[in-house]
Tab-separated table of C-alpha atoms and ligand atoms in Angstrom:
chain	number	residue	atom	x	y	z
A	1	MET	CA	-0.131	0.194	-0.015
A	2	THR	CA	1.080	3.436	-1.165
A	3	THR	CA	2.014	5.668	2.202
A	4	PRO	CA	2.186	9.482	2.319
A	5	ASN	CA	5.963	9.585	1.977
A	6	ALA	CA	6.070	6.981	-1.027
A	7	PRO	CA	7.000	8.756	-4.499
A	8	GLN	CA	3.987	11.018	-5.899
A	9	HIS	CA	2.691	11.775	-9.071
A	10	TYR	CA	3.988	15.258	-10.596
A	11	PRO	CA	1.198	17.720	-10.093
A	12	CYS	CA	-1.296	18.464	-12.701
A	13	ALA	CA	-1.126	22.153	-12.154
A	14	ASP	CA	-3.321	22.946	-15.190
A	15	TYR	CA	-6.475	21.809	-13.823
A	16	PRO	CA	-7.348	23.251	-10.116
A	17	LYS	CA	-9.986	22.284	-8.299
A	18	VAL	CA	-12.266	24.997	-6.510
A	19	GLY	CA	-14.315	23.340	-3.818
A	20	ASN	CA	-15.838	19.880	-4.776
A	21	ASP	CA	-14.889	20.750	-8.559
A	22	LEU	CA	-12.100	19.945	-10.886
A	23	ILE	CA	-11.920	22.989	-13.627
A	24	VAL	CA	-11.069	21.894	-17.179
A	25	ALA	CA	-10.267	25.345	-19.344
A	26	GLY	CA	-12.168	27.498	-17.002
A	27	VAL	CA	-15.377	25.115	-16.646
A	28	PRO	CA	-16.683	22.828	-13.515
A	29	LEU	CA	-16.201	18.876	-14.720
A	30	ARG	CA	-19.844	18.369	-13.834
A	31	ARG	CA	-21.033	20.619	-16.439
A	32	ILE	CA	-19.035	19.261	-19.046
A	33	ALA	CA	-20.517	15.872	-18.327
A	34	ASP	CA	-23.687	17.204	-18.468
A	35	THR	CA	-22.480	18.807	-21.918
A	36	VAL	CA	-21.368	15.546	-23.098
A	37	GLY	CA	-24.754	13.976	-21.712
A	38	SER	CA	-23.079	10.580	-20.865
A	39	THR	CA	-20.152	8.930	-19.539
A	40	PRO	CA	-17.202	8.143	-19.946
A	41	PHE	CA	-15.694	10.761	-22.194
A	42	TYR	CA	-12.520	12.506	-23.000
A	43	VAL	CA	-12.214	16.141	-22.944
A	44	TYR	CA	-9.200	17.919	-24.211
A	45	SER	CA	-8.114	21.390	-23.581
A	46	ARG	CA	-7.142	23.958	-26.315
A	47	GLU	CA	-5.423	26.104	-23.938
A	48	VAL	CA	-3.065	23.496	-22.695
A	49	MET	CA	-1.987	22.301	-25.920
A	50	THR	CA	-1.275	25.786	-27.205
A	51	LYS	CA	0.617	26.341	-23.693
A	52	ARG	CA	2.701	23.309	-24.551
A	53	ILE	CA	3.347	24.677	-27.898
A	54	GLN	CA	4.390	27.989	-26.613
A	55	GLN	CA	6.941	26.352	-24.083
A	56	LEU	CA	8.832	24.065	-26.510
A	57	ARG	CA	8.862	27.038	-28.807
A	58	GLN	CA	10.779	28.967	-26.296
A	59	ALA	CA	13.142	26.257	-25.442
A	60	MET	CA	14.180	25.300	-28.724
A	61	PRO	CA	16.100	27.414	-31.212
A	62	GLU	CA	13.706	29.471	-33.547
A	63	ALA	CA	14.816	27.512	-36.609
A	64	LEU	CA	13.758	24.316	-35.454
A	65	ARG	CA	10.680	22.877	-36.889
A	66	LEU	CA	8.293	21.339	-34.826
A	67	HIS	CA	6.105	18.557	-36.160
A	68	TYR	CA	2.890	16.880	-34.354
A	69	ALA	CA	2.440	12.912	-34.847
A	70	LEU	CA	-1.176	12.292	-35.051
A	71	LYS	CA	-0.710	8.679	-33.993
A	72	ALA	CA	-0.997	9.981	-30.623
A	73	ASN	CA	-4.158	11.952	-30.859
A	74	PRO	CA	-5.898	11.867	-34.335
A	75	MET	CA	-9.302	13.501	-33.211
A	76	PRO	CA	-10.180	15.925	-36.111
A	77	ALA	CA	-10.764	18.663	-34.168
A	78	LEU	CA	-7.806	18.674	-32.159
A	79	VAL	CA	-5.693	18.266	-35.006
A	80	GLY	CA	-7.443	21.193	-36.305
A	81	HIS	CA	-6.806	23.084	-33.406
A	82	LEU	CA	-2.605	22.418	-33.729
A	83	ALA	CA	-2.253	23.148	-37.345
A	84	PRO	CA	-2.124	26.698	-37.664
A	85	GLN	CA	0.511	26.102	-34.702
A	86	MET	CA	3.013	23.354	-35.943
A	87	ASP	CA	5.274	23.384	-38.881
A	88	GLY	CA	4.759	20.088	-39.992
A	89	MET	CA	2.421	16.831	-39.085
A	90	ASP	CA	3.603	13.184	-39.330
A	91	VAL	CA	0.923	10.637	-40.673
A	92	ALA	CA	1.321	6.902	-40.524
A	93	SER	CA	-1.813	5.572	-42.331
A	94	GLN	CA	-4.214	6.993	-45.466
A	95	GLY	CA	-6.596	7.713	-42.563
A	96	GLU	CA	-4.741	9.951	-40.665
A	97	MET	CA	-3.068	11.558	-43.855
A	98	ILE	CA	-7.012	12.762	-44.914
A	99	VAL	CA	-7.281	14.250	-40.924
A	100	ALA	CA	-4.136	16.300	-41.579
A	101	LEU	CA	-5.497	17.327	-45.169
A	102	ASN	CA	-8.466	18.301	-43.613
A	103	ALA	CA	-7.499	19.796	-40.604
A	104	GLY	CA	-5.411	22.581	-43.508
A	105	MET	CA	-1.895	21.160	-43.550
A	106	LYS	CA	0.084	21.844	-46.750
A	107	PRO	CA	1.305	18.653	-48.525
A	108	GLY	CA	4.429	19.510	-48.588
A	109	ASN	CA	4.897	19.847	-44.440
A	110	LEU	CA	3.426	16.062	-44.404
A	111	SER	CA	5.300	12.920	-44.089
A	112	PHE	CA	3.824	9.400	-44.175
A	113	SER	CA	5.742	7.050	-42.175
A	114	GLY	CA	5.199	3.656	-40.850
A	115	PRO	CA	6.106	-0.223	-41.945
A	116	GLY	CA	3.946	-2.229	-44.474
A	117	LYS	CA	2.323	1.186	-46.743
A	118	SER	CA	-0.106	-0.379	-49.294
A	119	GLU	CA	0.128	0.614	-52.625
A	120	ALA	CA	-3.495	2.285	-52.355
A	121	GLU	CA	-1.367	4.191	-49.573
A	122	LEU	CA	1.508	5.163	-51.602
A	123	SER	CA	-0.606	5.872	-54.376
A	124	ALA	CA	-2.806	8.418	-52.231
A	125	ALA	CA	0.488	9.721	-50.565
A	126	ILE	CA	2.236	10.467	-54.002
A	127	ALA	CA	-1.394	11.868	-55.679
A	128	ALA	CA	-1.772	14.312	-52.493
A	129	GLY	CA	2.096	15.633	-52.759
A	130	ILE	CA	2.772	14.636	-49.199
A	131	ILE	CA	6.434	13.239	-48.650
A	132	VAL	CA	6.840	9.427	-47.922
A	133	ASP	CA	9.070	8.373	-45.668
A	134	ILE	CA	10.685	4.860	-47.065
A	135	GLU	CA	10.877	2.342	-44.831
A	136	SER	CA	12.059	-0.910	-47.004
A	137	GLU	CA	13.265	-1.344	-50.428
A	138	ARG	CA	9.786	-3.171	-51.567
A	139	GLU	CA	8.034	0.498	-50.855
A	140	LEU	CA	10.849	2.234	-52.640
A	141	ASN	CA	10.169	0.187	-56.140
A	142	GLU	CA	6.619	0.445	-55.571
A	143	MET	CA	6.890	4.432	-54.962
A	144	ALA	CA	8.767	4.311	-58.623
A	145	ARG	CA	6.464	2.409	-59.947
A	146	ILE	CA	3.164	4.113	-59.092
A	147	ALA	CA	4.833	7.792	-59.582
A	148	GLN	CA	5.877	6.748	-63.038
A	149	ARG	CA	2.013	5.553	-63.733
A	150	GLN	CA	0.978	8.932	-62.164
A	151	GLY	CA	3.614	11.223	-64.079
A	152	LEU	CA	4.871	12.381	-60.983
A	153	ARG	CA	8.295	12.987	-58.924
A	154	PRO	CA	7.383	12.157	-55.192
A	155	LYS	CA	9.321	13.479	-52.344
A	156	VAL	CA	10.733	10.725	-50.378
A	157	ASN	CA	12.841	10.591	-47.298
A	158	LEU	CA	14.592	7.547	-46.308
A	159	ARG	CA	13.935	6.716	-42.854
A	160	ILE	CA	17.043	4.879	-41.423
A	161	ASN	CA	17.065	2.287	-38.656
A	162	PRO	CA	20.426	3.377	-36.668
A	163	ASP	CA	22.877	1.417	-35.071
A	164	PHE	CA	22.339	2.858	-31.877
A	165	GLU	CA	19.243	3.036	-29.703
A	166	LEU	CA	17.635	5.551	-27.479
A	167	LYS	CA	19.073	4.622	-23.505
A	168	GLY	CA	16.207	5.219	-21.308
A	169	ALA	CA	13.371	5.206	-23.972
A	170	GLY	CA	9.840	3.802	-22.478
A	171	MET	CA	9.569	2.395	-26.280
A	172	LYS	CA	12.477	1.452	-28.580
A	173	MET	CA	12.110	2.180	-32.060
A	174	GLY	CA	15.641	2.018	-33.583
A	175	GLY	CA	18.535	0.013	-33.106
A	176	GLY	CA	19.220	-3.675	-33.645
A	177	ALA	CA	16.669	-5.754	-35.711
A	178	LYS	CA	13.825	-3.466	-36.308
A	179	GLN	CA	10.866	-3.551	-38.364
A	180	PHE	CA	11.200	0.270	-39.362
A	181	GLY	CA	13.147	2.055	-41.501
A	182	VAL	CA	16.057	0.592	-43.373
A	183	ASP	CA	19.396	-0.618	-41.827
A	184	VAL	CA	22.208	1.916	-42.110
A	185	GLU	CA	24.404	-0.231	-44.137
A	186	ARG	CA	21.723	-0.439	-46.907
A	187	ALA	CA	21.143	3.603	-46.983
A	188	PRO	CA	24.214	4.428	-48.930
A	189	ALA	CA	23.124	1.806	-51.773
A	190	LEU	CA	19.325	2.972	-51.728
A	191	LEU	CA	20.023	7.004	-51.526
A	192	ASN	CA	22.354	6.500	-54.718
A	193	ASN	CA	19.332	4.586	-56.280
A	194	ILE	CA	16.934	7.373	-55.782
A	195	ALA	CA	17.384	9.935	-58.539
A	196	ALA	CA	17.362	7.202	-61.097
A	197	MET	CA	13.983	5.626	-59.786
A	198	GLY	CA	12.310	9.073	-60.735
A	199	LEU	CA	11.884	10.125	-57.295
A	200	GLU	CA	12.931	13.595	-55.591
A	201	PHE	CA	15.321	12.742	-52.432
A	202	ASN	CA	13.998	15.078	-49.674
A	203	GLY	CA	15.998	13.588	-46.524
A	204	LEU	CA	16.364	11.718	-43.766
A	205	HIS	CA	14.119	10.349	-40.957
A	206	ILE	CA	15.660	8.949	-37.931
A	207	PHE	CA	12.970	8.184	-34.996
A	208	THR	CA	14.710	5.836	-32.046
A	209	GLY	CA	11.759	6.127	-29.737
A	210	SER	CA	9.341	7.407	-27.332
A	211	GLN	CA	8.610	8.178	-23.542
A	212	ASN	CA	12.065	9.486	-22.895
A	213	LEU	CA	12.299	11.858	-19.500
A	214	ASN	CA	16.064	11.971	-19.329
A	215	ALA	CA	17.530	15.113	-21.315
A	216	ASP	CA	20.798	13.699	-21.292
A	217	LYS	CA	19.991	10.684	-22.787
A	218	VAL	CA	17.688	12.394	-24.986
A	219	ILE	CA	20.712	14.623	-26.185
A	220	GLU	CA	23.016	11.625	-26.315
A	221	CYS	CA	21.055	10.165	-28.795
A	222	GLN	CA	20.388	13.270	-30.920
A	223	GLU	CA	24.321	13.615	-30.797
A	224	GLN	CA	24.083	10.156	-32.767
A	225	VAL	CA	21.442	10.736	-35.085
A	226	ILE	CA	23.459	14.263	-36.111
A	227	ASP	CA	26.448	12.303	-36.709
A	228	LEU	CA	24.582	9.680	-38.225
A	229	ALA	CA	22.986	12.070	-40.263
A	230	PHE	CA	26.695	13.833	-41.441
A	231	ARG	CA	27.907	10.190	-42.265
A	232	LEU	CA	24.800	9.501	-44.920
A	233	ASN	CA	24.609	12.705	-46.212
A	234	ALA	CA	27.800	12.261	-48.411
A	235	HIS	CA	25.773	9.522	-50.228
A	236	ALA	CA	22.664	11.888	-50.616
A	237	PRO	CA	21.908	11.701	-54.359
A	238	THR	CA	20.876	15.689	-54.111
A	239	PRO	CA	21.025	18.183	-51.190
A	240	MET	CA	19.599	17.000	-48.298
A	241	ARG	CA	16.422	19.625	-47.105
A	242	HIS	CA	14.921	17.912	-44.327
A	243	LEU	CA	16.599	16.139	-41.130
A	244	ASN	CA	14.006	14.501	-39.082
A	245	ILE	CA	15.885	13.558	-35.774
A	246	GLY	CA	12.845	12.210	-34.069
A	247	GLY	CA	11.557	13.173	-31.116
A	248	GLY	CA	11.003	10.949	-27.919
A	249	PHE	CA	9.886	13.268	-25.192
A	250	GLY	CA	8.537	11.812	-22.704
A	251	VAL	CA	5.582	12.690	-19.892
A	252	PRO	CA	6.005	12.312	-16.296
A	253	TYR	CA	3.031	9.777	-15.871
A	254	PHE	CA	3.938	7.505	-12.505
A	255	PRO	CA	4.958	8.278	-9.378
A	256	GLY	CA	8.320	9.710	-8.873
A	257	ASP	CA	8.980	10.814	-12.535
A	258	LEU	CA	9.885	14.331	-13.147
A	259	PRO	CA	9.253	16.191	-16.212
A	260	LEU	CA	12.041	16.470	-18.945
A	261	ASP	CA	14.231	19.064	-18.848
A	262	ILE	CA	13.210	20.610	-22.777
A	263	ASN	CA	15.581	23.777	-21.535
A	264	LYS	CA	18.568	21.523	-21.421
A	265	VAL	CA	17.552	20.091	-24.838
A	266	GLY	CA	17.002	23.288	-26.156
A	267	ALA	CA	20.373	24.753	-24.930
A	268	PHE	CA	22.310	21.290	-27.065
A	269	LEU	CA	20.105	22.317	-29.985
A	270	ALA	CA	21.263	25.621	-30.233
A	271	GLN	CA	24.419	24.861	-30.619
A	272	ALA	CA	23.827	21.879	-32.717
A	273	LEU	CA	21.784	23.819	-35.524
A	274	PRO	CA	24.565	25.643	-37.005
A	275	ARG	CA	26.883	22.837	-36.826
A	276	ILE	CA	24.054	20.918	-38.803
A	277	GLN	CA	23.624	23.837	-41.223
A	278	ASN	CA	27.520	24.545	-41.843
A	279	HIS	CA	27.773	20.879	-42.642
A	280	ILE	CA	24.570	20.359	-44.870
A	281	PRO	CA	23.730	23.641	-46.150
A	282	GLY	CA	20.107	24.841	-46.319
A	283	VAL	CA	18.760	21.570	-44.237
A	284	GLU	CA	15.597	21.928	-42.184
A	285	VAL	CA	15.873	20.271	-39.015
A	286	ILE	CA	12.895	18.857	-37.658
A	287	LEU	CA	11.779	17.871	-34.036
A	288	GLU	CA	8.825	15.252	-34.259
A	289	LEU	CA	6.516	14.894	-31.171
A	290	GLY	CA	3.033	13.242	-30.189
A	291	ARG	CA	2.611	12.671	-26.625
A	292	TYR	CA	4.648	15.531	-25.341
A	293	ILE	CA	2.273	18.277	-27.187
A	294	VAL	CA	-1.079	16.578	-26.216
A	295	ALA	CA	-0.932	13.911	-22.695
A	296	GLU	CA	-0.878	17.043	-20.313
A	297	ALA	CA	-4.287	18.104	-22.474
A	298	GLY	CA	-6.593	15.357	-21.997
A	299	LEU	CA	-8.657	14.144	-19.476
A	300	TYR	CA	-10.467	10.584	-19.193
A	301	VAL	CA	-13.350	11.001	-17.224
A	302	CYS	CA	-15.756	7.905	-16.002
A	303	ARG	CA	-18.054	7.581	-13.366
A	304	ILE	CA	-18.779	5.536	-10.116
A	305	ILE	CA	-21.459	3.305	-10.539
A	306	ASP	CA	-20.770	0.286	-8.128
A	307	TRP	CA	-18.949	0.135	-4.615
A	308	LYS	CA	-18.062	-3.153	-2.630
A	309	ILE	CA	-15.281	-4.178	0.015
A	310	SER	CA	-13.368	-7.368	-0.760
A	311	ASN	CA	-11.072	-8.444	2.033
A	312	HIS	CA	-10.930	-5.490	3.592
A	313	GLN	CA	-9.908	-3.524	0.252
A	314	ILE	CA	-12.153	-0.981	-1.302
A	315	PHE	CA	-13.223	-1.530	-4.657
A	316	LEU	CA	-14.593	1.574	-6.520
A	317	ILE	CA	-16.299	0.231	-10.042
A	318	ALA	CA	-16.711	2.801	-13.101
A	319	ASP	CA	-18.378	2.943	-16.264
A	320	GLY	CA	-15.437	3.099	-18.512
A	321	GLY	CA	-11.780	1.590	-18.129
A	322	LEU	CA	-9.569	-0.522	-20.481
A	323	HIS	CA	-11.378	-0.721	-23.532
A	324	HIS	CA	-11.469	3.109	-23.835
A	325	HIS	CA	-7.848	3.838	-22.094
A	326	LEU	CA	-5.550	0.798	-22.536
A	327	SER	CA	-2.537	3.233	-21.322
A	328	ALA	CA	-3.955	3.831	-17.744
A	329	SER	CA	-4.865	-0.013	-16.974
A	330	GLY	CA	-1.143	-0.551	-17.372
A	331	ASN	CA	-1.581	-2.671	-20.463
A	332	PHE	CA	0.115	-0.471	-23.224
A	333	GLY	CA	4.247	-0.457	-23.196
A	334	GLN	CA	4.292	-0.853	-19.416
A	335	PHE	CA	6.071	-4.140	-17.644
A	336	ILE	CA	5.094	-3.423	-14.459
A	337	ARG	CA	1.565	-2.203	-13.832
A	338	LYS	CA	2.010	1.549	-11.993
A	339	ASN	CA	-0.870	4.267	-11.465
A	340	PHE	CA	-1.515	7.275	-14.085
A	341	PRO	CA	-2.384	10.107	-12.533
A	342	VAL	CA	-6.236	10.138	-10.978
A	343	THR	CA	-8.436	12.095	-8.991
A	344	ILE	CA	-12.100	11.905	-8.188
A	345	GLY	CA	-13.207	15.195	-10.028
A	346	THR	CA	-16.309	16.494	-7.668
A	347	ARG	CA	-14.829	15.840	-4.412
A	348	PRO	CA	-12.706	18.272	-2.793
A	349	ASP	CA	-8.722	17.641	-2.523
A	350	ASP	CA	-8.371	18.876	0.930
A	351	GLY	CA	-11.430	16.668	2.273
A	352	GLU	CA	-11.668	13.092	3.794
A	353	LYS	CA	-9.450	10.486	1.944
A	354	GLU	CA	-8.876	6.851	1.604
A	355	TYR	CA	-7.325	4.172	-0.206
A	356	VAL	CA	-9.076	2.577	-2.978
A	357	ASN	CA	-9.095	0.369	-5.999
A	358	ILE	CA	-10.853	1.584	-9.184
A	359	VAL	CA	-11.792	-0.627	-11.694
A	360	GLY	CA	-13.607	-1.018	-14.906
A	361	PRO	CA	-17.054	-2.736	-16.029
A	362	LEU	CA	-15.130	-5.469	-17.628
A	363	CYS	CA	-14.797	-8.937	-16.933
A	364	THR	CA	-11.119	-9.118	-16.672
A	365	PRO	CA	-8.275	-8.409	-14.070
A	366	LEU	CA	-6.533	-6.143	-16.361
A	367	ASP	CA	-9.431	-3.490	-16.073
A	368	MET	CA	-7.970	-1.368	-13.543
A	369	LEU	CA	-7.631	2.259	-13.537
A	370	ALA	CA	-6.285	2.871	-9.929
A	371	GLU	CA	-4.627	0.239	-7.497
A	372	LYS	CA	-4.678	1.062	-3.819
A	373	MET	CA	-4.377	4.964	-4.338
A	374	LEU	CA	-4.973	7.602	-1.459
A	375	LEU	CA	-8.163	9.828	-3.334
A	376	PRO	CA	-10.575	11.791	-1.946
A	377	LYS	CA	-13.498	9.831	-0.145
A	378	ALA	CA	-16.210	8.941	-3.231
A	379	ASP	CA	-19.629	7.382	-3.701
A	380	MET	CA	-21.946	6.141	-6.661
A	381	GLY	CA	-22.191	8.941	-9.125
A	382	ASP	CA	-18.886	10.751	-8.313
A	383	LEU	CA	-16.563	11.327	-11.307
A	384	VAL	CA	-12.940	9.565	-11.704
A	385	VAL	CA	-10.759	11.728	-13.461
A	386	VAL	CA	-7.454	10.308	-15.032
A	387	PHE	CA	-5.089	12.916	-16.004
A	388	ARG	CA	-2.215	13.257	-18.468
A	389	SER	CA	-4.768	11.183	-21.021
A	390	GLY	CA	-4.460	12.911	-23.926
A	391	ALA	CA	-2.108	10.816	-25.926
A	392	TYR	CA	-2.675	7.343	-26.926
A	393	GLY	CA	-6.080	7.221	-25.169
A	394	LEU	CA	-9.028	6.431	-27.155
A	395	THR	CA	-7.489	5.352	-30.276
A	396	ALA	CA	-4.938	3.246	-28.860
A	397	SER	CA	-7.911	1.174	-26.885
A	398	PRO	CA	-9.394	-2.089	-27.720
A	399	VAL	CA	-12.724	-0.099	-27.781
A	400	ASN	CA	-14.985	-3.256	-28.785
A	401	PHE	CA	-13.538	-5.517	-26.203
A	402	LEU	CA	-16.391	-6.464	-24.373
A	403	SER	CA	-18.832	-4.559	-26.255
A	404	HIS	CA	-19.579	-1.740	-24.163
A	405	PRO	CA	-20.303	1.866	-25.268
A	406	HIS	CA	-17.862	3.776	-26.510
A	407	ALA	CA	-16.559	6.892	-25.068
A	408	LYS	CA	-17.501	10.693	-26.520
A	409	GLU	CA	-14.842	13.289	-26.849
A	410	ILE	CA	-14.746	16.909	-26.412
A	411	LEU	CA	-12.672	19.903	-26.866
A	412	LEU	CA	-12.716	22.785	-25.006
B	1	LIG	C1	5.256	7.429	-32.726
B	1	LIG	C2	6.018	7.987	-33.697
B	1	LIG	C3	6.091	9.509	-33.227
B	1	LIG	C4	5.525	10.248	-31.924
B	1	LIG	O1	5.960	9.826	-30.540
B	1	LIG	P1	5.938	10.174	-29.303
B	1	LIG	O2	6.367	9.382	-28.183
B	1	LIG	O3	4.301	10.251	-28.966
B	1	LIG	O4	6.480	11.844	-29.215
B	1	LIG	C5	6.787	10.237	-33.901
B	1	LIG	N1	7.369	9.807	-35.013
B	1	LIG	C6	7.098	8.385	-35.442
B	1	LIG	C7	7.923	7.731	-36.556
B	1	LIG	C8	6.595	7.378	-34.363
B	1	LIG	O5	6.374	6.206	-34.614
């Protein structure tokens, strides 16, 4: 059982409580619930996203391009809010491509990554004029065939599977044997072929991993990415326009986690950028982030619909859980289950508290939102809030598992 001096969750300061009510974007949670009309739901805050982007812009050198990866949260209205604030976006399916285009992103500022892009997806990307991140030799050949058929000369980035990995990352996506990108050793030969295949070389995409809270590790990895880009630049068929150095910025989800020091990373990039531009004249350096931009801006809200005691432990049973929020249940990329930051959004923080387990309605022990957490004393009808839920929430969850109603989404 957690004790009062156990590691705490980093405060979710964007959401104050006034009396019984958690306030989201100036609105009491109960009014938001009434507006949505049913629980469970996700609520996202425009102002928290915008604040996040402003903090990033302040910490990073001005010339650094900031991209948003839709995979973290593809809600069309949310992507529409981000579109005018981002320099570009990264999509990983044709569906995401349409959302980004509908949001007003210019095709030249969109890149399409992900393994196993189908002929139809490549064809759509070429027709739309977006940049395709080549992840295999088959994709490269297929691109060339489709481009010839369409009479177009599409821009391509070569996605590289680096020969190192992002240390300290929650999810590694580069280094060793991976399904992403092409191995470094194969890259020179492919770069040599690109122009002759009727494709336009645009740049390199080197994405190494996700959910890193350690600035020194992020910087160490960026050093290696830059070094690799310099090595491969010698094989570029035409001048490199974009160097996508990935992202991997993490969010402090769990007790004891502290935020990533973006000022430290920004200071490193401020001295690295002139070095890169000196070595690769005219290149634009891109930082590509999903989670970091949207995670804090989202809350998952569900209602307590049952209550019981089992073997001296209190169980609050909510109408939402794993099927809408796999990450918070601990079943999406966690090895040991830890609690996301959770509160009761309809009870004061300075009132009576008790240790509780909060579970969802699914008939599986995996459906757990809070395990032995000290929370404001709650009752039937109270609203459970899971913070830092704006990324890898609804669309990263098995919504049809157990055939319960789907969750709604609202953007404030
Ligand atoms: C998943 C992914 C991202 C986003 O990662 P976050 O951890 O959400 O920032 C960015 N780029 C690519 C290529 C990805 O696969």
